[in-house]
Amino acid sequence: MAGRCFHVAWIFFSLFYLFFLPSHCFYLPGVAPEDFKTGDPLLVKVNKITSTKTQLPYSYYSLPYCQPDHIVDSAENLGEVLRGDRIENSPYTVFIMRESRMCNVVCRKVLDKKATKAFKEKIDDEYRVNMILDNLPLVVPIRRPDVENAVVYQHGFHVGLKGKYAGSKEEKHFINNHLAFTVKFHKDPLAETARIVGFEVKPFSVKHEYEGEWNAKTRLTTCDPHAKRAVTSSESPQEVEEKEIIFTYDVEFQESDIKWASRWDTYLLMADDQIHWFSIVNSLMIVLFLSAMVAMIMLRTLYRDISKYNRLETQEEAQEETGWKLVHGDVFRPPTNFDLLCVYVGTGVQFFGMILVTMIFALLGFLSPSNRGGLMTAMLLLWVFMGLFAGYSSARLYKMFKGANWKSITLKTAIKFPATVFAIFFGLNALIWGQKSSGAVPFGTMFALVLLWFGISVPLVFVGSYIGFKKPVKEDPVKTNKIPRQVPDQPWYLHPAFSILIGGILPFGAVFIELFFILTSIWLHQFYYIFGFLFIVFIILVVTCAEITVVLCYFQLCSEDYQWWWRSYLTSGSSALYLFLYAAFYFFTKLEITKLVSGMLYFGYMLIVSYAFFVLTGTIGFYACFWFTRLIYSSVKID
């Protein structure tokens, strides 16, 4: 209960600190440099164990590893809890700054049937153990055979591995019970202090041996610091069976030229950057070229139309004309279900504001990977406060449609999208909870999310809606006829379903390369850090959504179909369908998920992401068409 109260209190303390305390030059929590003197104790923490095969994180002590006398949870922010991080103290206590140690015995465990089964299941699912030292995650250096002197870093070390003894066909499970840690430090030339710039490990599976009965003073024969006998291989591995396992570790300190400000560079450069850069640049060039072509064609065609219409001198000539001018008396007629359209437009504005501000903070370095959980926390808080703009936008549009019940539309704006997402999230959380995973959001955190929603977001939506509804709206450039005009039969290529599906291809094409790296960082547990490229892709996405929607809207109006309101939203919003289909393709081609629950989690979360993408891109397309139609009908002479 105390932990639940802590999460709620932490959130409101953060809000108070962020908005009410005076602003000074400061370091973000957890990413400030810390100087260590020789002999200072270092605190090693354990985090969740993770697997790309199951996507279900578990706490470190869910496995029968060695435990300290008292397990203490570290302070976690909201983002860390939602990510499934469970940071706790570790039994690796003999970490003394710049004092290398060999063959430290952590503990001796005698496994029973339940513990043996737990280790074997985690080895089968390729789980990795994650640790933290001075806010740096533990990595395993692996040399690339295809590139000379190239090293890649794997997050965490595997719980164990499967293999066969020589001459045997039976596959066995072996546990990594000896860890050779390497702590890299950068020494201050002007002082006796140093800063930690690297935390690496080489895991080994060793069947330790000793003489006599086991006690606190027992010396191992396979790993002895007095005899300078170190573990360098796993030639005699430790099998997972109902017998004893002795856990040991080494600590080595190495001086490094890497400075503290650059210590994360090694962790972030984990993929082939050339492929990333080439793919991004190639995508940007194609989309920019297509956008320029579309814009040029539109400007020339539209300019010619407006000039021709304004040169007409007689009423008879005007009546003989066809095209978008003939529907001027119906083009601003309110659509069916306009209240729902207002809700989705308001929610899209909320999303747009959240993403834009989040990216600005990320570009400034406030949301770097070193600030664990910072990105998710920032997005949640920004979503809450952007409710003000959601209410304002939906109310303004609702009033333009001559709506009168602004309180009802405000409540729908504040409830509809979050309630849908919360229902899906709650169902997925129940599945995770059923698997006893640390990824399950605790009740206290769930209560905090609901409190943020109804305590801050909903009131802000009402405030924004009240302001928006009180403000006078601009009159339409042309008057709307009392009797709606009949829409003529449309050619097959302008059928709503076809044009909507075609319209979503280009926006998706603007982001699908970057989407691959985002999905990889989320589902393969890698860092995503190139926010500069992401911001450029986001800008191109906005431009592409606007241009393709305007082009198709123009063709629609030229064929005398004035029902553009919903179609403009759905045209760019249909890119979410392609996003979800690509997510399914990624699932079957890049991931190795075999469990039903893990598959449900993947598609459930990707459904939420696709839904959010639909709301965002649909709103961008809608406002582009809204601006476009008002512009062209205010540019022609209507008698």
Short mmCIF file of N, CA and C in Angstrom, two decimals, residues 517-580:
data_model
loop_
_atom_site.label_atom_id
_atom_site.label_comp_id
_atom_site.label_asym_id
_atom_site.label_seq_id
_atom_site.Cartn_x
_atom_site.Cartn_y
_atom_site.Cartn_z
N PHE A 517 12.62 1.07 -37.36
CA PHE A 517 13.56 1.28 -36.27
C PHE A 517 12.83 1.50 -34.94
N ILE A 518 11.67 2.15 -35.01
CA ILE A 518 10.89 2.36 -33.78
C ILE A 518 10.38 1.03 -33.25
N LEU A 519 9.84 0.19 -34.12
CA LEU A 519 9.36 -1.12 -33.69
C LEU A 519 10.51 -1.98 -33.16
N THR A 520 11.66 -1.87 -33.78
CA THR A 520 12.82 -2.63 -33.31
C THR A 520 13.23 -2.18 -31.92
N SER A 521 13.23 -0.90 -31.67
CA SER A 521 13.62 -0.40 -30.35
C SER A 521 12.62 -0.82 -29.28
N ILE A 522 11.34 -0.90 -29.64
CA ILE A 522 10.32 -1.26 -28.65
C ILE A 522 10.31 -2.76 -28.38
N TRP A 523 10.27 -3.56 -29.44
CA TRP A 523 10.03 -5.00 -29.28
C TRP A 523 11.30 -5.84 -29.22
N LEU A 524 12.43 -5.26 -29.62
CA LEU A 524 13.70 -5.98 -29.50
C LEU A 524 14.59 -5.35 -28.45
N HIS A 525 14.01 -4.47 -27.63
CA HIS A 525 14.67 -3.90 -26.45
C HIS A 525 15.97 -3.19 -26.80
N GLN A 526 15.89 -2.29 -27.77
CA GLN A 526 17.03 -1.47 -28.12
C GLN A 526 16.70 -0.01 -27.87
N PHE A 527 17.76 0.82 -27.83
CA PHE A 527 17.55 2.24 -27.61
C PHE A 527 17.17 2.93 -28.92
N TYR A 528 16.25 3.89 -28.82
CA TYR A 528 15.95 4.76 -29.96
C TYR A 528 16.36 6.17 -29.57
N TYR A 529 17.19 6.78 -30.37
CA TYR A 529 17.78 8.05 -29.94
C TYR A 529 17.89 9.10 -31.05
N ILE A 530 17.62 8.75 -32.31
CA ILE A 530 17.80 9.71 -33.41
C ILE A 530 16.54 10.57 -33.53
N PHE A 531 16.33 11.44 -32.55
CA PHE A 531 15.12 12.26 -32.54
C PHE A 531 15.15 13.36 -33.61
N GLY A 532 16.35 13.74 -34.06
CA GLY A 532 16.43 14.73 -35.13
C GLY A 532 15.82 14.22 -36.41
N PHE A 533 16.16 12.99 -36.79
CA PHE A 533 15.57 12.38 -37.97
C PHE A 533 14.07 12.16 -37.77
N LEU A 534 13.71 11.75 -36.57
CA LEU A 534 12.29 11.51 -36.30
C LEU A 534 11.48 12.79 -36.45
N PHE A 535 12.05 13.91 -36.02
CA PHE A 535 11.34 15.18 -36.15
C PHE A 535 11.17 15.56 -37.62
N ILE A 536 12.22 15.33 -38.43
CA ILE A 536 12.12 15.62 -39.86
C ILE A 536 11.04 14.74 -40.51
N VAL A 537 11.03 13.45 -40.14
CA VAL A 537 10.02 12.55 -40.68
C VAL A 537 8.62 12.98 -40.26
N PHE A 538 8.49 13.48 -39.03
CA PHE A 538 7.19 13.95 -38.56
C PHE A 538 6.72 15.16 -39.37
N ILE A 539 7.62 16.08 -39.65
CA ILE A 539 7.25 17.25 -40.46
C ILE A 539 6.83 16.82 -41.86
N ILE A 540 7.55 15.87 -42.44
CA ILE A 540 7.20 15.38 -43.77
C ILE A 540 5.87 14.65 -43.73
N LEU A 541 5.61 13.93 -42.65
CA LEU A 541 4.31 13.27 -42.49
C LEU A 541 3.19 14.29 -42.50
N VAL A 542 3.36 15.39 -41.78
CA VAL A 542 2.34 16.44 -41.73
C VAL A 542 2.11 17.02 -43.12
N VAL A 543 3.20 17.33 -43.81
CA VAL A 543 3.08 17.92 -45.15
C VAL A 543 2.42 16.93 -46.12
N THR A 544 2.81 15.68 -46.04
CA THR A 544 2.27 14.67 -46.94
C THR A 544 0.79 14.44 -46.70
N CYS A 545 0.39 14.34 -45.43
CA CYS A 545 -1.04 14.18 -45.11
C CYS A 545 -1.85 15.34 -45.66
N ALA A 546 -1.32 16.54 -45.46
CA ALA A 546 -2.05 17.73 -45.92
C ALA A 546 -2.17 17.75 -47.44
N GLU A 547 -1.08 17.47 -48.14
CA GLU A 547 -1.09 17.58 -49.60
C GLU A 547 -1.95 16.51 -50.26
N ILE A 548 -1.81 15.27 -49.85
CA ILE A 548 -2.58 14.21 -50.51
C ILE A 548 -4.07 14.37 -50.23
N THR A 549 -4.42 14.85 -49.04
CA THR A 549 -5.83 15.06 -48.73
C THR A 549 -6.42 16.21 -49.53
N VAL A 550 -5.65 17.27 -49.66
CA VAL A 550 -6.11 18.43 -50.45
C VAL A 550 -6.31 18.04 -51.91
N VAL A 551 -5.37 17.28 -52.47
CA VAL A 551 -5.48 16.86 -53.87
C VAL A 551 -6.74 16.03 -54.10
N LEU A 552 -6.98 15.04 -53.25
CA LEU A 552 -8.16 14.19 -53.42
C LEU A 552 -9.44 14.96 -53.13
N CYS A 553 -9.37 15.91 -52.21
CA CYS A 553 -10.55 16.74 -51.94
C CYS A 553 -10.88 17.60 -53.16
N TYR A 554 -9.85 18.12 -53.82
CA TYR A 554 -10.07 18.93 -55.02
C TYR A 554 -10.72 18.12 -56.14
N PHE A 555 -10.23 16.90 -56.35
CA PHE A 555 -10.83 16.03 -57.36
C PHE A 555 -12.28 15.71 -57.01
N GLN A 556 -12.54 15.51 -55.75
CA GLN A 556 -13.90 15.21 -55.29
C GLN A 556 -14.84 16.38 -55.55
N LEU A 557 -14.39 17.59 -55.23
CA LEU A 557 -15.23 18.77 -55.46
C LEU A 557 -15.44 19.03 -56.96
N CYS A 558 -14.42 18.73 -57.76
CA CYS A 558 -14.55 18.92 -59.21
C CYS A 558 -15.58 17.97 -59.81
N SER A 559 -15.79 16.83 -59.15
CA SER A 559 -16.82 15.89 -59.63
C SER A 559 -18.16 16.16 -58.96
N GLU A 560 -18.29 17.35 -58.36
CA GLU A 560 -19.54 17.84 -57.77
C GLU A 560 -20.01 17.01 -56.57
N ASP A 561 -19.05 16.45 -55.84
CA ASP A 561 -19.35 15.75 -54.59
C ASP A 561 -18.87 16.64 -53.44
N TYR A 562 -19.81 17.23 -52.71
CA TYR A 562 -19.48 18.20 -51.67
C TYR A 562 -19.34 17.56 -50.27
N GLN A 563 -19.48 16.28 -50.16
CA GLN A 563 -19.42 15.61 -48.85
C GLN A 563 -17.96 15.29 -48.50
N TRP A 564 -17.23 16.34 -48.20
CA TRP A 564 -15.79 16.21 -48.02
C TRP A 564 -15.38 16.14 -46.55
N TRP A 565 -16.23 16.46 -45.63
CA TRP A 565 -15.82 16.59 -44.22
C TRP A 565 -15.21 15.29 -43.69
N TRP A 566 -16.01 14.23 -43.69
CA TRP A 566 -15.53 12.97 -43.15
C TRP A 566 -14.48 12.34 -44.06
N ARG A 567 -14.64 12.52 -45.38
CA ARG A 567 -13.68 11.89 -46.28
C ARG A 567 -12.29 12.50 -46.11
N SER A 568 -12.22 13.79 -45.86
CA SER A 568 -10.91 14.41 -45.64
C SER A 568 -10.22 13.83 -44.41
N TYR A 569 -11.01 13.52 -43.39
CA TYR A 569 -10.44 12.93 -42.17
C TYR A 569 -9.99 11.50 -42.43
N LEU A 570 -10.81 10.74 -43.13
CA LEU A 570 -10.52 9.32 -43.35
C LEU A 570 -9.43 9.10 -44.39
N THR A 571 -9.25 10.05 -45.32
CA THR A 571 -8.26 9.88 -46.38
C THR A 571 -6.87 9.74 -45.81
N SER A 572 -6.43 10.73 -45.02
CA SER A 572 -5.10 10.63 -44.41
C SER A 572 -5.11 9.67 -43.22
N GLY A 573 -6.26 9.57 -42.54
CA GLY A 573 -6.34 8.66 -41.40
C GLY A 573 -6.22 7.20 -41.79
N SER A 574 -6.51 6.87 -43.06
CA SER A 574 -6.42 5.47 -43.49
C SER A 574 -4.99 4.95 -43.47
N SER A 575 -4.01 5.86 -43.34
CA SER A 575 -2.62 5.41 -43.23
C SER A 575 -2.43 4.54 -41.99
N ALA A 576 -3.30 4.68 -41.00
CA ALA A 576 -3.22 3.85 -39.80
C ALA A 576 -3.48 2.38 -40.13
N LEU A 577 -4.32 2.13 -41.14
CA LEU A 577 -4.58 0.76 -41.56
C LEU A 577 -3.30 0.12 -42.09
N TYR A 578 -2.55 0.86 -42.89
CA TYR A 578 -1.30 0.33 -43.43
C TYR A 578 -0.27 0.16 -42.32
N LEU A 579 -0.31 1.04 -41.32
CA LEU A 579 0.60 0.90 -40.19
C LEU A 579 0.33 -0.41 -39.45
N PHE A 580 -0.94 -0.73 -39.24
CA PHE A 580 -1.29 -1.96 -38.52
C PHE A 580 -0.91 -3.18 -39.36
#
